[in-house]
Amino acid sequence: MLCFLFFVVLIAEMELETFKHTVLPLREKLQHIAYMLTDNRADAEDVVQETFLKLWKIRDQLDQHRSVEALAVMVTKNTALDTLKARKPKAPKLEMTFLEAGTGGPAERLEQKDAVDCIRQLIDRLPSLQQITIRMKDIEGYELSEIAEITGTQVETVRVNLSRARKRVREQFLAINQEKYAYR
């Protein structure tokens, strides 16, 4: 019996070492992906921890996958998307680069700030994949191929989601502004 327990402990240690060498080195990459999707460092860390837990639960099946890294990225992406669905997303950190110091009066700057706030709210209302796509492309500056790799979709799918997101934000923004200026 003692020999059997020693064997079980030895196998558990071997699994832990294998897990340490194959999965844990992916932490930085997974955190970057999770952060790009959630736009929040704490949420990204939670997503990566959840990913590691999920991978640990299936550790004995990891060798059946062609690429443990691809599996880890997919689990991270899905966990991040679940996190976004579970909470109302925060507004993206839009840089107001079109506002230059000293240009325009206070009323014009206030109007521009209101426009940026409105666009943030409109982006928050988009479906999660469109929301992620527009943030990654238009705010973070990622290429379509990079977004496709991170989200696990085709480049054409990213292009379609980006186009739909931009169109929806544009239409809603114009409708809001038409209403606003119709009463003046």
PDB file of C-alpha atoms in Angstrom:
ATOM      1  CA  MET A   1       0.000   0.000   0.000  1.00  0.00           C
ATOM      2  CA  LEU A   2       2.828   2.387   0.857  1.00  0.00           C
ATOM      3  CA  CYS A   3       4.420   1.670  -2.524  1.00  0.00           C
ATOM      4  CA  PHE A   4       1.129   2.520  -4.283  1.00  0.00           C
ATOM      5  CA  LEU A   5       0.859   5.864  -2.424  1.00  0.00           C
ATOM      6  CA  PHE A   6       4.457   6.685  -3.335  1.00  0.00           C
ATOM      7  CA  PHE A   7       3.642   5.923  -6.991  1.00  0.00           C
ATOM      8  CA  VAL A   8       0.536   8.183  -6.880  1.00  0.00           C
ATOM      9  CA  VAL A   9       2.546  11.040  -5.336  1.00  0.00           C
ATOM     10  CA  LEU A  10       5.302  10.543  -7.927  1.00  0.00           C
ATOM     11  CA  ILE A  11       2.780  10.711 -10.791  1.00  0.00           C
ATOM     12  CA  ALA A  12       1.180  13.836  -9.306  1.00  0.00           C
ATOM     13  CA  GLU A  13       4.593  15.502  -9.080  1.00  0.00           C
ATOM     14  CA  MET A  14       5.369  14.547 -12.682  1.00  0.00           C
ATOM     15  CA  GLU A  15       2.027  16.027 -13.815  1.00  0.00           C
ATOM     16  CA  LEU A  16       2.757  19.216 -11.892  1.00  0.00           C
ATOM     17  CA  GLU A  17       6.217  19.515 -13.448  1.00  0.00           C
ATOM     18  CA  THR A  18       4.815  18.915 -16.931  1.00  0.00           C
ATOM     19  CA  PHE A  19       2.098  21.510 -16.308  1.00  0.00           C
ATOM     20  CA  LYS A  20       4.702  23.993 -15.053  1.00  0.00           C
ATOM     21  CA  HIS A  21       6.797  23.534 -18.193  1.00  0.00           C
ATOM     22  CA  THR A  22       4.000  23.560 -20.766  1.00  0.00           C
ATOM     23  CA  VAL A  23       1.278  25.881 -19.440  1.00  0.00           C
ATOM     24  CA  LEU A  24       2.724  28.330 -16.919  1.00  0.00           C
ATOM     25  CA  PRO A  25       5.231  29.881 -19.378  1.00  0.00           C
ATOM     26  CA  LEU A  26       2.215  31.082 -21.391  1.00  0.00           C
ATOM     27  CA  ARG A  27       1.094  33.396 -18.561  1.00  0.00           C
ATOM     28  CA  GLU A  28       2.383  36.643 -20.091  1.00  0.00           C
ATOM     29  CA  LYS A  29       0.879  35.951 -23.508  1.00  0.00           C
ATOM     30  CA  LEU A  30      -2.451  34.910 -21.992  1.00  0.00           C
ATOM     31  CA  GLN A  31      -2.531  37.984 -19.757  1.00  0.00           C
ATOM     32  CA  HIS A  32      -1.924  40.215 -22.761  1.00  0.00           C
ATOM     33  CA  ILE A  33      -4.760  38.569 -24.683  1.00  0.00           C
ATOM     34  CA  ALA A  34      -7.090  38.722 -21.687  1.00  0.00           C
ATOM     35  CA  TYR A  35      -6.255  42.386 -21.114  1.00  0.00           C
ATOM     36  CA  MET A  36      -6.889  43.236 -24.761  1.00  0.00           C
ATOM     37  CA  LEU A  37     -10.289  41.604 -24.538  1.00  0.00           C
ATOM     38  CA  THR A  38     -11.379  42.865 -21.115  1.00  0.00           C
ATOM     39  CA  ASP A  39      -9.564  46.226 -21.038  1.00  0.00           C
ATOM     40  CA  ASN A  40      -9.033  45.723 -17.307  1.00  0.00           C
ATOM     41  CA  ARG A  41      -5.895  44.383 -15.591  1.00  0.00           C
ATOM     42  CA  ALA A  42      -7.742  42.814 -12.643  1.00  0.00           C
ATOM     43  CA  ASP A  43     -10.228  41.079 -14.930  1.00  0.00           C
ATOM     44  CA  ALA A  44      -7.371  39.913 -17.154  1.00  0.00           C
ATOM     45  CA  GLU A  45      -5.609  38.358 -14.165  1.00  0.00           C
ATOM     46  CA  ASP A  46      -8.854  36.646 -13.120  1.00  0.00           C
ATOM     47  CA  VAL A  47      -9.314  35.326 -16.659  1.00  0.00           C
ATOM     48  CA  VAL A  48      -5.792  33.875 -16.718  1.00  0.00           C
ATOM     49  CA  GLN A  49      -6.263  32.263 -13.303  1.00  0.00           C
ATOM     50  CA  GLU A  50      -9.547  30.747 -14.475  1.00  0.00           C
ATOM     51  CA  THR A  51      -7.812  29.531 -17.636  1.00  0.00           C
ATOM     52  CA  PHE A  52      -5.084  27.841 -15.599  1.00  0.00           C
ATOM     53  CA  LEU A  53      -7.717  26.165 -13.412  1.00  0.00           C
ATOM     54  CA  LYS A  54      -9.580  24.869 -16.455  1.00  0.00           C
ATOM     55  CA  LEU A  55      -6.356  23.585 -18.006  1.00  0.00           C
ATOM     56  CA  TRP A  56      -5.318  21.964 -14.725  1.00  0.00           C
ATOM     57  CA  LYS A  57      -8.620  20.087 -14.589  1.00  0.00           C
ATOM     58  CA  ILE A  58      -7.888  18.572 -18.012  1.00  0.00           C
ATOM     59  CA  ARG A  59      -4.121  18.229 -17.503  1.00  0.00           C
ATOM     60  CA  ASP A  60      -4.204  14.507 -18.242  1.00  0.00           C
ATOM     61  CA  GLN A  61      -5.741  15.257 -21.668  1.00  0.00           C
ATOM     62  CA  LEU A  62      -3.379  18.074 -22.715  1.00  0.00           C
ATOM     63  CA  ASP A  63      -1.107  15.753 -24.660  1.00  0.00           C
ATOM     64  CA  GLN A  64      -4.068  14.880 -26.908  1.00  0.00           C
ATOM     65  CA  HIS A  65      -4.099  18.432 -28.286  1.00  0.00           C
ATOM     66  CA  ARG A  66      -1.839  19.426 -31.178  1.00  0.00           C
ATOM     67  CA  SER A  67      -0.932  22.684 -29.483  1.00  0.00           C
ATOM     68  CA  VAL A  68      -1.332  23.360 -25.789  1.00  0.00           C
ATOM     69  CA  GLU A  69      -0.658  27.045 -26.503  1.00  0.00           C
ATOM     70  CA  ALA A  70      -3.531  27.232 -29.015  1.00  0.00           C
ATOM     71  CA  LEU A  71      -5.809  25.508 -26.513  1.00  0.00           C
ATOM     72  CA  ALA A  72      -4.750  27.939 -23.765  1.00  0.00           C
ATOM     73  CA  VAL A  73      -5.396  30.937 -26.043  1.00  0.00           C
ATOM     74  CA  MET A  74      -8.841  29.587 -26.959  1.00  0.00           C
ATOM     75  CA  VAL A  75      -9.764  28.972 -23.311  1.00  0.00           C
ATOM     76  CA  THR A  76      -8.509  32.461 -22.400  1.00  0.00           C
ATOM     77  CA  LYS A  77     -10.530  34.058 -25.190  1.00  0.00           C
ATOM     78  CA  ASN A  78     -13.702  32.201 -24.234  1.00  0.00           C
ATOM     79  CA  THR A  79     -13.250  32.963 -20.543  1.00  0.00           C
ATOM     80  CA  ALA A  80     -12.680  36.653 -21.309  1.00  0.00           C
ATOM     81  CA  LEU A  81     -15.791  36.766 -23.491  1.00  0.00           C
ATOM     82  CA  ASP A  82     -17.779  35.121 -20.688  1.00  0.00           C
ATOM     83  CA  THR A  83     -16.439  37.768 -18.305  1.00  0.00           C
ATOM     84  CA  LEU A  84     -17.550  40.548 -20.651  1.00  0.00           C
ATOM     85  CA  LYS A  85     -21.002  39.015 -20.984  1.00  0.00           C
ATOM     86  CA  ALA A  86     -21.325  38.678 -17.212  1.00  0.00           C
ATOM     87  CA  ARG A  87     -20.794  42.355 -16.547  1.00  0.00           C
ATOM     88  CA  LYS A  88     -21.689  45.539 -18.280  1.00  0.00           C
ATOM     89  CA  PRO A  89     -18.475  46.556 -20.026  1.00  0.00           C
ATOM     90  CA  LYS A  90     -16.713  49.699 -18.944  1.00  0.00           C
ATOM     91  CA  ALA A  91     -16.230  52.455 -21.454  1.00  0.00           C
ATOM     92  CA  PRO A  92     -13.063  52.117 -23.504  1.00  0.00           C
ATOM     93  CA  LYS A  93     -10.273  54.553 -22.852  1.00  0.00           C
ATOM     94  CA  LEU A  94     -10.631  56.673 -25.946  1.00  0.00           C
ATOM     95  CA  GLU A  95      -7.798  59.066 -26.534  1.00  0.00           C
ATOM     96  CA  MET A  96      -9.157  62.425 -27.530  1.00  0.00           C
ATOM     97  CA  THR A  97      -6.333  63.073 -29.968  1.00  0.00           C
ATOM     98  CA  PHE A  98      -8.504  65.296 -32.107  1.00  0.00           C
ATOM     99  CA  LEU A  99      -8.698  67.770 -29.248  1.00  0.00           C
ATOM    100  CA  GLU A 100      -5.636  69.955 -29.304  1.00  0.00           C
ATOM    101  CA  ALA A 101      -4.944  72.254 -26.412  1.00  0.00           C
ATOM    102  CA  GLY A 102      -5.890  75.822 -27.134  1.00  0.00           C
ATOM    103  CA  THR A 103      -8.064  75.160 -30.177  1.00  0.00           C
ATOM    104  CA  GLY A 104     -11.728  76.043 -30.100  1.00  0.00           C
ATOM    105  CA  GLY A 105     -13.618  77.667 -27.320  1.00  0.00           C
ATOM    106  CA  PRO A 106     -14.906  76.060 -24.140  1.00  0.00           C
ATOM    107  CA  ALA A 107     -18.291  75.347 -25.743  1.00  0.00           C
ATOM    108  CA  GLU A 108     -16.671  73.549 -28.686  1.00  0.00           C
ATOM    109  CA  ARG A 109     -14.430  71.480 -26.414  1.00  0.00           C
ATOM    110  CA  LEU A 110     -17.417  70.554 -24.247  1.00  0.00           C
ATOM    111  CA  GLU A 111     -19.341  69.490 -27.336  1.00  0.00           C
ATOM    112  CA  GLN A 112     -16.411  67.331 -28.490  1.00  0.00           C
ATOM    113  CA  LYS A 113     -16.137  65.760 -25.046  1.00  0.00           C
ATOM    114  CA  ASP A 114     -19.861  64.968 -25.127  1.00  0.00           C
ATOM    115  CA  ALA A 115     -19.421  63.364 -28.563  1.00  0.00           C
ATOM    116  CA  VAL A 116     -16.609  61.133 -27.259  1.00  0.00           C
ATOM    117  CA  ASP A 117     -18.703  60.134 -24.227  1.00  0.00           C
ATOM    118  CA  CYS A 118     -21.624  59.311 -26.521  1.00  0.00           C
ATOM    119  CA  ILE A 119     -19.410  57.150 -28.752  1.00  0.00           C
ATOM    120  CA  ARG A 120     -18.100  55.318 -25.672  1.00  0.00           C
ATOM    121  CA  GLN A 121     -21.638  54.521 -24.613  1.00  0.00           C
ATOM    122  CA  LEU A 122     -22.570  53.367 -28.099  1.00  0.00           C
ATOM    123  CA  ILE A 123     -19.544  51.045 -28.219  1.00  0.00           C
ATOM    124  CA  ASP A 124     -20.558  49.644 -24.815  1.00  0.00           C
ATOM    125  CA  ARG A 125     -23.930  48.627 -26.278  1.00  0.00           C
ATOM    126  CA  LEU A 126     -22.438  46.629 -29.157  1.00  0.00           C
ATOM    127  CA  PRO A 127     -22.431  42.824 -29.086  1.00  0.00           C
ATOM    128  CA  SER A 128     -19.293  41.621 -27.297  1.00  0.00           C
ATOM    129  CA  LEU A 129     -17.347  40.445 -30.365  1.00  0.00           C
ATOM    130  CA  GLN A 130     -18.037  43.707 -32.234  1.00  0.00           C
ATOM    131  CA  GLN A 131     -17.138  45.649 -29.104  1.00  0.00           C
ATOM    132  CA  ILE A 132     -13.837  43.809 -28.756  1.00  0.00           C
ATOM    133  CA  THR A 133     -13.070  44.159 -32.451  1.00  0.00           C
ATOM    134  CA  ILE A 134     -13.673  47.916 -32.609  1.00  0.00           C
ATOM    135  CA  ARG A 135     -11.665  48.501 -29.434  1.00  0.00           C
ATOM    136  CA  MET A 136      -8.722  46.437 -30.633  1.00  0.00           C
ATOM    137  CA  LYS A 137      -8.640  47.981 -34.122  1.00  0.00           C
ATOM    138  CA  ASP A 138      -9.662  51.605 -33.637  1.00  0.00           C
ATOM    139  CA  ILE A 139      -8.437  52.223 -30.097  1.00  0.00           C
ATOM    140  CA  GLU A 140      -5.508  49.850 -29.594  1.00  0.00           C
ATOM    141  CA  GLY A 141      -4.345  49.864 -33.215  1.00  0.00           C
ATOM    142  CA  TYR A 142      -4.145  46.107 -33.822  1.00  0.00           C
ATOM    143  CA  GLU A 143      -4.043  44.750 -37.364  1.00  0.00           C
ATOM    144  CA  LEU A 144      -6.953  42.626 -38.587  1.00  0.00           C
ATOM    145  CA  SER A 145      -4.775  39.512 -38.702  1.00  0.00           C
ATOM    146  CA  GLU A 146      -3.704  40.026 -35.080  1.00  0.00           C
ATOM    147  CA  ILE A 147      -7.314  40.463 -33.977  1.00  0.00           C
ATOM    148  CA  ALA A 148      -8.275  37.306 -35.870  1.00  0.00           C
ATOM    149  CA  GLU A 149      -5.540  35.350 -34.123  1.00  0.00           C
ATOM    150  CA  ILE A 150      -6.470  36.635 -30.665  1.00  0.00           C
ATOM    151  CA  THR A 151     -10.214  36.116 -31.098  1.00  0.00           C
ATOM    152  CA  GLY A 152      -9.809  32.803 -32.891  1.00  0.00           C
ATOM    153  CA  THR A 153     -11.764  33.922 -35.959  1.00  0.00           C
ATOM    154  CA  GLN A 154     -11.000  34.459 -39.631  1.00  0.00           C
ATOM    155  CA  VAL A 155      -9.688  37.826 -40.885  1.00  0.00           C
ATOM    156  CA  GLU A 156     -12.823  38.218 -43.012  1.00  0.00           C
ATOM    157  CA  THR A 157     -14.995  37.693 -39.918  1.00  0.00           C
ATOM    158  CA  VAL A 158     -13.037  40.387 -38.090  1.00  0.00           C
ATOM    159  CA  ARG A 159     -13.474  42.717 -41.066  1.00  0.00           C
ATOM    160  CA  VAL A 160     -17.249  42.091 -41.126  1.00  0.00           C
ATOM    161  CA  ASN A 161     -17.596  42.583 -37.354  1.00  0.00           C
ATOM    162  CA  LEU A 162     -15.569  45.786 -37.512  1.00  0.00           C
ATOM    163  CA  SER A 163     -17.633  47.108 -40.399  1.00  0.00           C
ATOM    164  CA  ARG A 164     -20.906  46.293 -38.638  1.00  0.00           C
ATOM    165  CA  ALA A 165     -19.703  47.850 -35.399  1.00  0.00           C
ATOM    166  CA  ARG A 166     -18.586  51.064 -37.086  1.00  0.00           C
ATOM    167  CA  LYS A 167     -21.808  51.284 -39.085  1.00  0.00           C
ATOM    168  CA  ARG A 168     -23.957  50.758 -36.008  1.00  0.00           C
ATOM    169  CA  VAL A 169     -22.063  53.337 -33.940  1.00  0.00           C
ATOM    170  CA  ARG A 170     -22.162  55.844 -36.825  1.00  0.00           C
ATOM    171  CA  GLU A 171     -25.906  55.388 -37.421  1.00  0.00           C
ATOM    172  CA  GLN A 172     -26.797  55.644 -33.745  1.00  0.00           C
ATOM    173  CA  PHE A 173     -24.509  58.647 -33.252  1.00  0.00           C
ATOM    174  CA  LEU A 174     -26.074  60.460 -36.217  1.00  0.00           C
ATOM    175  CA  ALA A 175     -29.594  59.627 -34.989  1.00  0.00           C
ATOM    176  CA  ILE A 176     -28.803  60.981 -31.522  1.00  0.00           C
ATOM    177  CA  ASN A 177     -27.333  64.174 -32.980  1.00  0.00           C
ATOM    178  CA  GLN A 178     -30.274  64.691 -35.326  1.00  0.00           C
ATOM    179  CA  GLU A 179     -32.639  64.464 -32.360  1.00  0.00           C
ATOM    180  CA  LYS A 180     -30.457  66.770 -30.311  1.00  0.00           C
ATOM    181  CA  TYR A 181     -30.210  69.479 -32.963  1.00  0.00           C
ATOM    182  CA  ALA A 182     -33.842  69.158 -34.080  1.00  0.00           C
ATOM    183  CA  TYR A 183     -34.911  70.842 -30.839  1.00  0.00           C
ATOM    184  CA  ARG A 184     -32.609  73.868 -31.213  1.00  0.00           C
TER     185      ARG A 184
END
